[in-house]
PDB file of C-alpha atoms in Angstrom:
ATOM      1  CA  MET E   1     -34.867   2.456 -25.759  1.00  0.00           C
ATOM      2  CA  SER E   2     -34.939   5.320 -23.231  1.00  0.00           C
ATOM      3  CA  PHE E   3     -32.890   8.469 -23.717  1.00  0.00           C
ATOM      4  CA  SER E   4     -30.845   7.806 -20.575  1.00  0.00           C
ATOM      5  CA  ARG E   5     -29.970   4.281 -21.668  1.00  0.00           C
ATOM      6  CA  THR E   6     -28.997   5.500 -25.132  1.00  0.00           C
ATOM      7  CA  ALA E   7     -26.795   8.203 -23.620  1.00  0.00           C
ATOM      8  CA  LEU E   8     -25.080   5.659 -21.352  1.00  0.00           C
ATOM      9  CA  LEU E   9     -24.417   3.330 -24.275  1.00  0.00           C
ATOM     10  CA  ARG E  10     -22.921   6.165 -26.290  1.00  0.00           C
ATOM     11  CA  LEU E  11     -20.734   7.117 -23.350  1.00  0.00           C
ATOM     12  CA  TYR E  12     -19.550   3.523 -22.977  1.00  0.00           C
ATOM     13  CA  ASP E  13     -18.527   3.427 -26.651  1.00  0.00           C
ATOM     14  CA  ASN E  14     -16.715   6.792 -26.619  1.00  0.00           C
ATOM     15  CA  PRO E  15     -13.102   6.144 -25.556  1.00  0.00           C
ATOM     16  CA  TRP E  16     -12.107   9.817 -25.478  1.00  0.00           C
ATOM     17  CA  LEU E  17     -14.908  10.799 -23.124  1.00  0.00           C
ATOM     18  CA  LEU E  18     -14.326   7.733 -20.958  1.00  0.00           C
ATOM     19  CA  ILE E  19     -10.620   8.434 -20.560  1.00  0.00           C
ATOM     20  CA  ALA E  20     -11.209  12.167 -20.052  1.00  0.00           C
ATOM     21  CA  LEU E  21     -13.610  11.382 -17.202  1.00  0.00           C
ATOM     22  CA  THR E  22     -11.060   8.920 -15.827  1.00  0.00           C
ATOM     23  CA  CYS E  23      -8.431  11.672 -15.689  1.00  0.00           C
ATOM     24  CA  ILE E  24     -10.891  14.041 -14.001  1.00  0.00           C
ATOM     25  CA  PHE E  25     -11.785  11.465 -11.346  1.00  0.00           C
ATOM     26  CA  TRP E  26      -8.126  10.622 -10.754  1.00  0.00           C
ATOM     27  CA  SER E  27      -7.336  14.332 -10.515  1.00  0.00           C
ATOM     28  CA  GLY E  28     -10.044  14.665  -7.888  1.00  0.00           C
ATOM     29  CA  ASN E  29      -8.240  11.920  -6.028  1.00  0.00           C
ATOM     30  CA  VAL E  30      -5.272  14.283  -5.670  1.00  0.00           C
ATOM     31  CA  VAL E  31      -7.494  16.692  -3.737  1.00  0.00           C
ATOM     32  CA  ALA E  32      -8.974  13.796  -1.764  1.00  0.00           C
ATOM     33  CA  ALA E  33      -5.499  12.602  -0.810  1.00  0.00           C
ATOM     34  CA  ARG E  34      -4.607  16.076   0.477  1.00  0.00           C
ATOM     35  CA  LEU E  35      -7.829  16.263   2.478  1.00  0.00           C
ATOM     36  CA  ALA E  36      -7.278  12.756   3.867  1.00  0.00           C
ATOM     37  CA  VAL E  37      -4.135  13.701   5.811  1.00  0.00           C
ATOM     38  CA  GLY E  38      -4.956  13.446   9.496  1.00  0.00           C
ATOM     39  CA  GLU E  39      -8.553  12.492   8.703  1.00  0.00           C
ATOM     40  CA  ILE E  40      -8.163   8.811   7.717  1.00  0.00           C
ATOM     41  CA  SER E  41      -5.152   6.498   7.857  1.00  0.00           C
ATOM     42  CA  PRO E  42      -3.747   5.648   4.399  1.00  0.00           C
ATOM     43  CA  MET E  43      -3.859   1.848   4.460  1.00  0.00           C
ATOM     44  CA  PHE E  44      -7.377   1.849   5.874  1.00  0.00           C
ATOM     45  CA  LEU E  45      -8.325   4.215   3.039  1.00  0.00           C
ATOM     46  CA  VAL E  46      -6.885   1.810   0.444  1.00  0.00           C
ATOM     47  CA  PHE E  47      -8.595  -1.194   2.037  1.00  0.00           C
ATOM     48  CA  ALA E  48     -11.995   0.425   2.641  1.00  0.00           C
ATOM     49  CA  ARG E  49     -12.291   2.094  -0.779  1.00  0.00           C
ATOM     50  CA  TRP E  50     -11.930  -1.251  -2.561  1.00  0.00           C
ATOM     51  CA  GLY E  51     -14.231  -2.880  -0.023  1.00  0.00           C
ATOM     52  CA  ILE E  52     -16.993  -0.349  -0.699  1.00  0.00           C
ATOM     53  CA  ALA E  53     -16.458  -0.613  -4.455  1.00  0.00           C
ATOM     54  CA  SER E  54     -16.683  -4.424  -4.210  1.00  0.00           C
ATOM     55  CA  VAL E  55     -19.986  -4.276  -2.319  1.00  0.00           C
ATOM     56  CA  ILE E  56     -21.485  -1.834  -4.833  1.00  0.00           C
ATOM     57  CA  LEU E  57     -20.365  -3.938  -7.788  1.00  0.00           C
ATOM     58  CA  LEU E  58     -21.646  -7.176  -6.306  1.00  0.00           C
ATOM     59  CA  ALA E  59     -25.006  -5.498  -5.762  1.00  0.00           C
ATOM     60  CA  ILE E  60     -25.393  -4.167  -9.305  1.00  0.00           C
ATOM     61  CA  ALA E  61     -23.321  -6.542 -11.416  1.00  0.00           C
ATOM     62  CA  ARG E  62     -24.131 -10.045 -10.212  1.00  0.00           C
ATOM     63  CA  ARG E  63     -25.696 -11.018 -13.544  1.00  0.00           C
ATOM     64  CA  PRO E  64     -22.673 -10.026 -15.699  1.00  0.00           C
ATOM     65  CA  LEU E  65     -20.370 -11.700 -13.184  1.00  0.00           C
ATOM     66  CA  MET E  66     -22.318 -14.972 -13.264  1.00  0.00           C
ATOM     67  CA  HIS E  67     -22.446 -14.851 -17.058  1.00  0.00           C
ATOM     68  CA  ASP E  68     -18.691 -14.247 -17.346  1.00  0.00           C
ATOM     69  CA  TRP E  69     -17.589 -16.529 -14.509  1.00  0.00           C
ATOM     70  CA  PRO E  70     -16.925 -19.614 -16.710  1.00  0.00           C
ATOM     71  CA  THR E  71     -14.540 -17.454 -18.752  1.00  0.00           C
ATOM     72  CA  LEU E  72     -12.964 -15.724 -15.749  1.00  0.00           C
ATOM     73  CA  ALA E  73     -12.492 -18.708 -13.426  1.00  0.00           C
ATOM     74  CA  PRO E  74      -9.611 -20.353 -15.333  1.00  0.00           C
ATOM     75  CA  HIS E  75      -7.686 -17.059 -15.125  1.00  0.00           C
ATOM     76  CA  TRP E  76      -8.226 -16.362 -11.426  1.00  0.00           C
ATOM     77  CA  ILE E  77      -4.499 -16.267 -10.585  1.00  0.00           C
ATOM     78  CA  ARG E  78      -3.739 -13.811 -13.361  1.00  0.00           C
ATOM     79  CA  ILE E  79      -6.755 -11.643 -12.489  1.00  0.00           C
ATOM     80  CA  GLY E  80      -5.750 -11.683  -8.827  1.00  0.00           C
ATOM     81  CA  LEU E  81      -2.250 -10.493  -9.694  1.00  0.00           C
ATOM     82  CA  MET E  82      -3.596  -7.755 -11.959  1.00  0.00           C
ATOM     83  CA  GLY E  83      -5.992  -6.462  -9.291  1.00  0.00           C
ATOM     84  CA  SER E  84      -3.375  -6.699  -6.556  1.00  0.00           C
ATOM     85  CA  CYS E  85      -0.806  -4.796  -8.603  1.00  0.00           C
ATOM     86  CA  GLY E  86      -2.916  -2.281 -10.505  1.00  0.00           C
ATOM     87  CA  PHE E  87      -5.367  -1.464  -7.727  1.00  0.00           C
ATOM     88  CA  THR E  88      -3.538  -2.029  -4.435  1.00  0.00           C
ATOM     89  CA  LEU E  89       0.232  -2.267  -4.794  1.00  0.00           C
ATOM     90  CA  PHE E  90       0.518   0.823  -7.005  1.00  0.00           C
ATOM     91  CA  THR E  91      -1.407   2.928  -4.480  1.00  0.00           C
ATOM     92  CA  VAL E  92       0.541   1.593  -1.510  1.00  0.00           C
ATOM     93  CA  PHE E  93       3.906   2.289  -3.167  1.00  0.00           C
ATOM     94  CA  PHE E  94       2.796   5.750  -4.204  1.00  0.00           C
ATOM     95  CA  TYR E  95       1.379   6.753  -0.798  1.00  0.00           C
ATOM     96  CA  VAL E  96       4.366   5.461   1.143  1.00  0.00           C
ATOM     97  CA  SER E  97       6.926   6.964  -1.247  1.00  0.00           C
ATOM     98  CA  ALA E  98       5.328  10.385  -0.830  1.00  0.00           C
ATOM     99  CA  TYR E  99       6.710  10.463   2.707  1.00  0.00           C
ATOM    100  CA  TYR E 100      10.293   9.925   1.547  1.00  0.00           C
ATOM    101  CA  THR E 101      10.764  12.115  -1.509  1.00  0.00           C
ATOM    102  CA  THR E 102      10.012  15.606  -2.743  1.00  0.00           C
ATOM    103  CA  GLY E 103       6.904  16.671  -4.612  1.00  0.00           C
ATOM    104  CA  VAL E 104       9.062  17.533  -7.636  1.00  0.00           C
ATOM    105  CA  ASN E 105      10.454  14.012  -7.850  1.00  0.00           C
ATOM    106  CA  LEU E 106       7.061  12.459  -7.142  1.00  0.00           C
ATOM    107  CA  ALA E 107       5.292  14.162 -10.039  1.00  0.00           C
ATOM    108  CA  ILE E 108       8.100  13.783 -12.571  1.00  0.00           C
ATOM    109  CA  ILE E 109       8.817  10.110 -11.945  1.00  0.00           C
ATOM    110  CA  GLN E 110       5.120   9.242 -11.955  1.00  0.00           C
ATOM    111  CA  GLY E 111       4.858  10.953 -15.336  1.00  0.00           C
ATOM    112  CA  VAL E 112       7.050   8.335 -17.016  1.00  0.00           C
ATOM    113  CA  SER E 113       4.176   5.816 -17.044  1.00  0.00           C
ATOM    114  CA  PRO E 114       3.006   6.566 -20.619  1.00  0.00           C
ATOM    115  CA  VAL E 115       6.582   6.260 -21.860  1.00  0.00           C
ATOM    116  CA  LEU E 116       6.933   2.900 -20.127  1.00  0.00           C
ATOM    117  CA  VAL E 117       3.649   1.705 -21.671  1.00  0.00           C
ATOM    118  CA  LEU E 118       4.702   2.735 -25.171  1.00  0.00           C
ATOM    119  CA  LEU E 119       8.077   1.043 -24.735  1.00  0.00           C
ATOM    120  CA  GLY E 120       6.444  -2.019 -23.204  1.00  0.00           C
ATOM    121  CA  ALA E 121       4.008  -2.325 -26.105  1.00  0.00           C
ATOM    122  CA  TRP E 122       6.930  -2.041 -28.524  1.00  0.00           C
ATOM    123  CA  VAL E 123       8.993  -4.685 -26.701  1.00  0.00           C
ATOM    124  CA  ALA E 124       6.147  -7.106 -25.962  1.00  0.00           C
ATOM    125  CA  TRP E 125       4.159  -6.955 -29.174  1.00  0.00           C
ATOM    126  CA  GLY E 126       6.282  -5.043 -31.648  1.00  0.00           C
ATOM    127  CA  VAL E 127       3.789  -2.174 -31.717  1.00  0.00           C
ATOM    128  CA  SER E 128       5.320   0.552 -33.866  1.00  0.00           C
ATOM    129  CA  VAL E 129       6.109   3.880 -32.218  1.00  0.00           C
ATOM    130  CA  THR E 130       6.390   6.801 -34.613  1.00  0.00           C
ATOM    131  CA  ALA E 131       8.605   9.846 -34.230  1.00  0.00           C
ATOM    132  CA  VAL E 132       5.492  11.998 -33.925  1.00  0.00           C
ATOM    133  CA  GLN E 133       4.209   9.852 -31.045  1.00  0.00           C
ATOM    134  CA  ILE E 134       7.559  10.229 -29.301  1.00  0.00           C
ATOM    135  CA  ALA E 135       7.409  13.994 -29.814  1.00  0.00           C
ATOM    136  CA  GLY E 136       3.860  14.133 -28.444  1.00  0.00           C
ATOM    137  CA  CYS E 137       4.834  12.105 -25.404  1.00  0.00           C
ATOM    138  CA  ALA E 138       7.824  14.410 -24.844  1.00  0.00           C
ATOM    139  CA  LEU E 139       5.520  17.430 -24.863  1.00  0.00           C
ATOM    140  CA  THR E 140       3.304  15.867 -22.207  1.00  0.00           C
ATOM    141  CA  LEU E 141       6.367  15.186 -20.038  1.00  0.00           C
ATOM    142  CA  ILE E 142       7.448  18.825 -20.418  1.00  0.00           C
ATOM    143  CA  GLY E 143       4.000  19.850 -19.207  1.00  0.00           C
ATOM    144  CA  VAL E 144       4.295  17.582 -16.166  1.00  0.00           C
ATOM    145  CA  ALA E 145       7.802  18.921 -15.474  1.00  0.00           C
ATOM    146  CA  LEU E 146       6.509  22.502 -15.613  1.00  0.00           C
ATOM    147  CA  VAL E 147       3.903  21.690 -12.956  1.00  0.00           C
ATOM    148  CA  ALA E 148       6.399  19.803 -10.821  1.00  0.00           C
ATOM    149  CA  THR E 149       9.041  22.547 -10.951  1.00  0.00           C
ATOM    150  CA  HIS E 150       6.570  25.445 -10.655  1.00  0.00           C
ATOM    151  CA  GLY E 151       7.523  26.732 -14.068  1.00  0.00           C
ATOM    152  CA  ASP E 152      11.305  26.579 -13.520  1.00  0.00           C
ATOM    153  CA  LEU E 153      12.680  23.708 -15.584  1.00  0.00           C
ATOM    154  CA  LEU E 154      16.196  24.601 -14.414  1.00  0.00           C
ATOM    155  CA  ALA E 155      15.197  23.126 -11.056  1.00  0.00           C
ATOM    156  CA  LEU E 156      15.646  19.726 -12.682  1.00  0.00           C
ATOM    157  CA  ARG E 157      19.388  20.177 -12.219  1.00  0.00           C
ATOM    158  CA  ASP E 158      18.945  20.005  -8.463  1.00  0.00           C
ATOM    159  CA  LEU E 159      17.128  16.680  -8.285  1.00  0.00           C
ATOM    160  CA  ASN E 160      18.531  14.354  -5.621  1.00  0.00           C
ATOM    161  CA  PHE E 161      17.234  10.817  -5.865  1.00  0.00           C
ATOM    162  CA  ARG E 162      16.270   9.081  -2.628  1.00  0.00           C
ATOM    163  CA  MET E 163      14.770   5.763  -1.604  1.00  0.00           C
ATOM    164  CA  GLY E 164      11.321   7.255  -2.072  1.00  0.00           C
ATOM    165  CA  ASP E 165      12.158   7.959  -5.700  1.00  0.00           C
ATOM    166  CA  LEU E 166      12.774   4.269  -6.275  1.00  0.00           C
ATOM    167  CA  GLY E 167       9.379   3.560  -4.723  1.00  0.00           C
ATOM    168  CA  VAL E 168       7.637   5.979  -7.104  1.00  0.00           C
ATOM    169  CA  LEU E 169       9.485   4.446 -10.036  1.00  0.00           C
ATOM    170  CA  ALA E 170       8.363   1.009  -8.853  1.00  0.00           C
ATOM    171  CA  ALA E 171       4.773   2.305  -8.678  1.00  0.00           C
ATOM    172  CA  ALA E 172       5.029   3.673 -12.230  1.00  0.00           C
ATOM    173  CA  ILE E 173       6.430   0.362 -13.487  1.00  0.00           C
ATOM    174  CA  ILE E 174       3.682  -1.591 -11.699  1.00  0.00           C
ATOM    175  CA  TYR E 175       0.874   0.505 -13.169  1.00  0.00           C
ATOM    176  CA  SER E 176       2.440   0.433 -16.618  1.00  0.00           C
ATOM    177  CA  GLY E 177       2.599  -3.343 -16.434  1.00  0.00           C
ATOM    178  CA  TYR E 178      -1.026  -3.427 -15.318  1.00  0.00           C
ATOM    179  CA  THR E 179      -2.041  -1.193 -18.237  1.00  0.00           C
ATOM    180  CA  LEU E 180      -0.205  -3.416 -20.710  1.00  0.00           C
ATOM    181  CA  SER E 181      -1.788  -6.539 -19.232  1.00  0.00           C
ATOM    182  CA  LEU E 182      -5.265  -5.172 -19.999  1.00  0.00           C
ATOM    183  CA  ARG E 183      -4.645  -5.751 -23.682  1.00  0.00           C
ATOM    184  CA  ASN E 184      -4.837  -9.529 -23.269  1.00  0.00           C
ATOM    185  CA  ARG E 185      -7.425  -9.766 -20.539  1.00  0.00           C
ATOM    186  CA  PRO E 186     -10.002 -12.588 -20.680  1.00  0.00           C
ATOM    187  CA  LYS E 187     -12.627 -12.180 -23.406  1.00  0.00           C
ATOM    188  CA  CYS E 188     -15.606 -11.139 -21.339  1.00  0.00           C
ATOM    189  CA  SER E 189     -17.540  -8.014 -20.442  1.00  0.00           C
ATOM    190  CA  SER E 190     -15.632  -5.131 -18.882  1.00  0.00           C
ATOM    191  CA  LEU E 191     -18.061  -5.123 -15.958  1.00  0.00           C
ATOM    192  CA  GLY E 192     -17.678  -8.814 -15.137  1.00  0.00           C
ATOM    193  CA  PHE E 193     -13.905  -8.528 -15.373  1.00  0.00           C
ATOM    194  CA  PHE E 194     -13.844  -5.405 -13.231  1.00  0.00           C
ATOM    195  CA  VAL E 195     -15.850  -7.036 -10.423  1.00  0.00           C
ATOM    196  CA  THR E 196     -13.217  -9.742 -10.015  1.00  0.00           C
ATOM    197  CA  MET E 197     -10.388  -7.198 -10.223  1.00  0.00           C
ATOM    198  CA  THR E 198     -11.969  -5.002  -7.558  1.00  0.00           C
ATOM    199  CA  PHE E 199     -12.426  -7.946  -5.206  1.00  0.00           C
ATOM    200  CA  ALA E 200      -8.768  -8.878  -5.775  1.00  0.00           C
ATOM    201  CA  GLY E 201      -7.775  -5.328  -4.856  1.00  0.00           C
ATOM    202  CA  PHE E 202      -9.876  -5.511  -1.699  1.00  0.00           C
ATOM    203  CA  VAL E 203      -8.430  -8.857  -0.563  1.00  0.00           C
ATOM    204  CA  SER E 204      -4.830  -7.898  -1.368  1.00  0.00           C
ATOM    205  CA  ALA E 205      -5.178  -4.676   0.676  1.00  0.00           C
ATOM    206  CA  LEU E 206      -6.042  -6.683   3.815  1.00  0.00           C
ATOM    207  CA  PRO E 207      -2.412  -7.408   4.849  1.00  0.00           C
ATOM    208  CA  PHE E 208      -1.555  -3.724   4.622  1.00  0.00           C
ATOM    209  CA  VAL E 209      -4.429  -2.573   6.825  1.00  0.00           C
ATOM    210  CA  VAL E 210      -3.663  -5.369   9.314  1.00  0.00           C
ATOM    211  CA  TRP E 211      -0.053  -4.164   9.461  1.00  0.00           C
ATOM    212  CA  GLU E 212      -1.257  -0.595   9.980  1.00  0.00           C
ATOM    213  CA  GLY E 213      -3.472  -1.739  12.831  1.00  0.00           C
ATOM    214  CA  VAL E 214      -0.870  -3.956  14.508  1.00  0.00           C
ATOM    215  CA  THR E 215       1.725  -1.179  14.435  1.00  0.00           C
ATOM    216  CA  GLY E 216      -0.716   1.334  15.887  1.00  0.00           C
ATOM    217  CA  ARG E 217      -0.775   3.563  12.839  1.00  0.00           C
ATOM    218  CA  MET E 218      -4.454   3.089  11.962  1.00  0.00           C
ATOM    219  CA  PHE E 219      -7.102   5.473  13.267  1.00  0.00           C
ATOM    220  CA  TRP E 220     -10.851   5.773  12.701  1.00  0.00           C
ATOM    221  CA  PRO E 221     -11.929   8.289  10.026  1.00  0.00           C
ATOM    222  CA  THR E 222     -13.297  11.679  10.994  1.00  0.00           C
ATOM    223  CA  GLY E 223     -16.402  13.108   9.319  1.00  0.00           C
ATOM    224  CA  LEU E 224     -14.270  14.514   6.506  1.00  0.00           C
ATOM    225  CA  GLY E 225     -12.402  11.215   6.357  1.00  0.00           C
ATOM    226  CA  TRP E 226     -15.656   9.378   5.586  1.00  0.00           C
ATOM    227  CA  VAL E 227     -16.424  11.875   2.797  1.00  0.00           C
ATOM    228  CA  VAL E 228     -12.977  11.316   1.304  1.00  0.00           C
ATOM    229  CA  LEU E 229     -13.459   7.551   1.559  1.00  0.00           C
ATOM    230  CA  LEU E 230     -16.813   7.631  -0.233  1.00  0.00           C
ATOM    231  CA  TYR E 231     -15.437   9.827  -3.008  1.00  0.00           C
ATOM    232  CA  THR E 232     -12.397   7.621  -3.588  1.00  0.00           C
ATOM    233  CA  ALA E 233     -14.524   4.470  -3.513  1.00  0.00           C
ATOM    234  CA  ILE E 234     -17.087   5.666  -6.063  1.00  0.00           C
ATOM    235  CA  PHE E 235     -15.134   7.880  -8.467  1.00  0.00           C
ATOM    236  CA  PRO E 236     -11.384   7.037  -8.640  1.00  0.00           C
ATOM    237  CA  SER E 237     -11.859   3.400  -7.624  1.00  0.00           C
ATOM    238  CA  LEU E 238     -15.149   2.387  -9.232  1.00  0.00           C
ATOM    239  CA  LEU E 239     -15.999   4.616 -12.192  1.00  0.00           C
ATOM    240  CA  ALA E 240     -12.482   5.672 -13.217  1.00  0.00           C
ATOM    241  CA  GLN E 241     -11.085   2.140 -13.271  1.00  0.00           C
ATOM    242  CA  LEU E 242     -14.088   0.804 -15.158  1.00  0.00           C
ATOM    243  CA  PHE E 243     -13.878   3.638 -17.693  1.00  0.00           C
ATOM    244  CA  PHE E 244     -10.124   3.120 -18.083  1.00  0.00           C
ATOM    245  CA  ILE E 245     -10.516  -0.606 -18.682  1.00  0.00           C
ATOM    246  CA  ARG E 246     -13.155   0.107 -21.316  1.00  0.00           C
ATOM    247  CA  GLY E 247     -11.006   2.829 -22.885  1.00  0.00           C
ATOM    248  CA  VAL E 248      -8.040   0.461 -23.177  1.00  0.00           C
ATOM    249  CA  GLU E 249     -10.380  -2.119 -24.689  1.00  0.00           C
ATOM    250  CA  LEU E 250     -11.467   0.376 -27.366  1.00  0.00           C
ATOM    251  CA  ILE E 251      -8.159   2.049 -28.332  1.00  0.00           C
ATOM    252  CA  GLY E 252      -5.366  -0.016 -26.745  1.00  0.00           C
ATOM    253  CA  PRO E 253      -3.026   0.640 -23.791  1.00  0.00           C
ATOM    254  CA  GLY E 254      -0.463   2.792 -25.609  1.00  0.00           C
ATOM    255  CA  ARG E 255      -2.918   5.370 -26.880  1.00  0.00           C
ATOM    256  CA  ALA E 256      -4.972   5.364 -23.682  1.00  0.00           C
ATOM    257  CA  SER E 257      -1.914   5.904 -21.476  1.00  0.00           C
ATOM    258  CA  LEU E 258      -1.019   9.141 -23.274  1.00  0.00           C
ATOM    259  CA  PHE E 259      -3.911  10.809 -21.473  1.00  0.00           C
ATOM    260  CA  TYR E 260      -2.483   9.844 -18.070  1.00  0.00           C
ATOM    261  CA  ASN E 261      -0.264  12.930 -17.990  1.00  0.00           C
ATOM    262  CA  MET E 262      -3.341  15.151 -18.043  1.00  0.00           C
ATOM    263  CA  THR E 263      -4.009  14.071 -14.464  1.00  0.00           C
ATOM    264  CA  PRO E 264      -1.362  16.171 -12.636  1.00  0.00           C
ATOM    265  CA  VAL E 265      -2.289  19.287 -14.609  1.00  0.00           C
ATOM    266  CA  ILE E 266      -6.027  18.873 -14.016  1.00  0.00           C
ATOM    267  CA  GLY E 267      -5.158  18.113 -10.397  1.00  0.00           C
ATOM    268  CA  ALA E 268      -3.411  21.486 -10.154  1.00  0.00           C
ATOM    269  CA  ILE E 269      -6.571  23.198 -11.424  1.00  0.00           C
ATOM    270  CA  PHE E 270      -8.698  21.320  -8.892  1.00  0.00           C
ATOM    271  CA  ALA E 271      -6.273  22.244  -6.121  1.00  0.00           C
ATOM    272  CA  ALA E 272      -6.575  25.908  -7.065  1.00  0.00           C
ATOM    273  CA  LEU E 273     -10.366  25.805  -7.147  1.00  0.00           C
ATOM    274  CA  LEU E 274     -11.099  23.500  -4.206  1.00  0.00           C
ATOM    275  CA  LEU E 275      -8.089  23.960  -1.924  1.00  0.00           C
ATOM    276  CA  HIS E 276      -7.580  27.642  -2.764  1.00  0.00           C
ATOM    277  CA  GLU E 277      -4.050  27.073  -3.975  1.00  0.00           C
ATOM    278  CA  ALA E 278      -2.568  29.506  -6.498  1.00  0.00           C
ATOM    279  CA  PHE E 279      -3.072  28.802 -10.209  1.00  0.00           C
ATOM    280  CA  GLU E 280      -0.007  30.306 -11.833  1.00  0.00           C
ATOM    281  CA  PRO E 281       0.629  31.120 -15.510  1.00  0.00           C
ATOM    282  CA  TYR E 282       2.913  28.092 -15.789  1.00  0.00           C
ATOM    283  CA  HIS E 283      -0.086  25.877 -15.023  1.00  0.00           C
ATOM    284  CA  ALA E 284      -1.815  27.203 -18.151  1.00  0.00           C
ATOM    285  CA  VAL E 285       1.363  26.662 -20.206  1.00  0.00           C
ATOM    286  CA  ALA E 286       1.709  23.147 -18.824  1.00  0.00           C
ATOM    287  CA  LEU E 287      -1.899  22.364 -19.679  1.00  0.00           C
ATOM    288  CA  ALA E 288      -1.262  23.500 -23.251  1.00  0.00           C
ATOM    289  CA  PHE E 289       1.809  21.250 -23.489  1.00  0.00           C
ATOM    290  CA  VAL E 290       0.000  18.218 -22.102  1.00  0.00           C
ATOM    291  CA  ILE E 291      -3.142  18.544 -24.196  1.00  0.00           C
ATOM    292  CA  GLY E 292      -1.108  19.483 -27.282  1.00  0.00           C
ATOM    293  CA  GLY E 293       1.131  16.469 -26.780  1.00  0.00           C
ATOM    294  CA  VAL E 294      -1.838  14.134 -26.486  1.00  0.00           C
ATOM    295  CA  ILE E 295      -3.451  15.564 -29.629  1.00  0.00           C
ATOM    296  CA  ILE E 296      -0.220  15.327 -31.602  1.00  0.00           C
ATOM    297  CA  ALA E 297       0.500  11.767 -30.513  1.00  0.00           C
ATOM    298  CA  GLU E 298      -3.075  10.597 -30.990  1.00  0.00           C
ATOM    299  CA  ARG E 299      -4.249  12.480 -34.081  1.00  0.00           C
ATOM    300  CA  LEU E 300      -1.008  12.926 -35.995  1.00  0.00           C
ATOM    301  CA  GLY E 301       1.054  10.022 -34.673  1.00  0.00           C
ATOM    302  CA  ARG E 302      -1.085   7.203 -36.044  1.00  0.00           C
ATOM    303  CA  ARG E 303      -0.001   5.546 -39.223  1.00  0.00           C
ATOM    304  CA  PRO E 304      -2.497   5.713 -42.102  1.00  0.00           C
TER     305      PRO E 304
END
């Protein structure tokens, strides 16, 4: 077996590395979203990124798909709903809500996803949640709040909830439900399953891009818009989702979701490096809270 193939197999069996890369790719998507403003219309971006990902997957994963199709076909409705919600509807809610609420509210409300997953796993399957896991999750939320409030937690007193806040909360609930649903996905390869999910995301995004076109809101991407589209199609859409599905398969949705709160902090670092935004001391403190919370919940929170 070649060295490269061995390295890829080891990567695919390492949940921590897979989920860490997922967070990095999703954090890069924060920068991509900032760069996309005025360069590519949002619904076209959602539609085209899943379209490109679908074409790539069909080109490289036809054999796993054909092998897994007898297992996947009976669950096509469920798979369609999962892809539509986890891949398309979450993104649409999040993008649209960003126009109607503040950045503080956006980051904080999105950060409740791991809490919702832990609670959902407890309600749905009776998965035990220890006090240490709760404490670790609380630390990660403090880290997110520090980023969202620019180091001034007292700013939380001034939050005013708007319609956009309800949209972000809906997005967080949708993605938490999607994460929980991965636990009982059809027994097949991650790649075969992901191909069908990606195609579902592509098809379900069609009504949104049609609406954008009919209402005159869609415009053709600029040169930078095409770069953003290719990045989002390959990294956040293709690799990150595949890695996340595999990570959930290896360690479960509750433990995997704890790493989700690393995304806004890593995104702040990327913004500082790539968009030349200031990296303040509170970013470093927030990063310590988030990573510390994940370590506490994961390493110390598990029952022997």
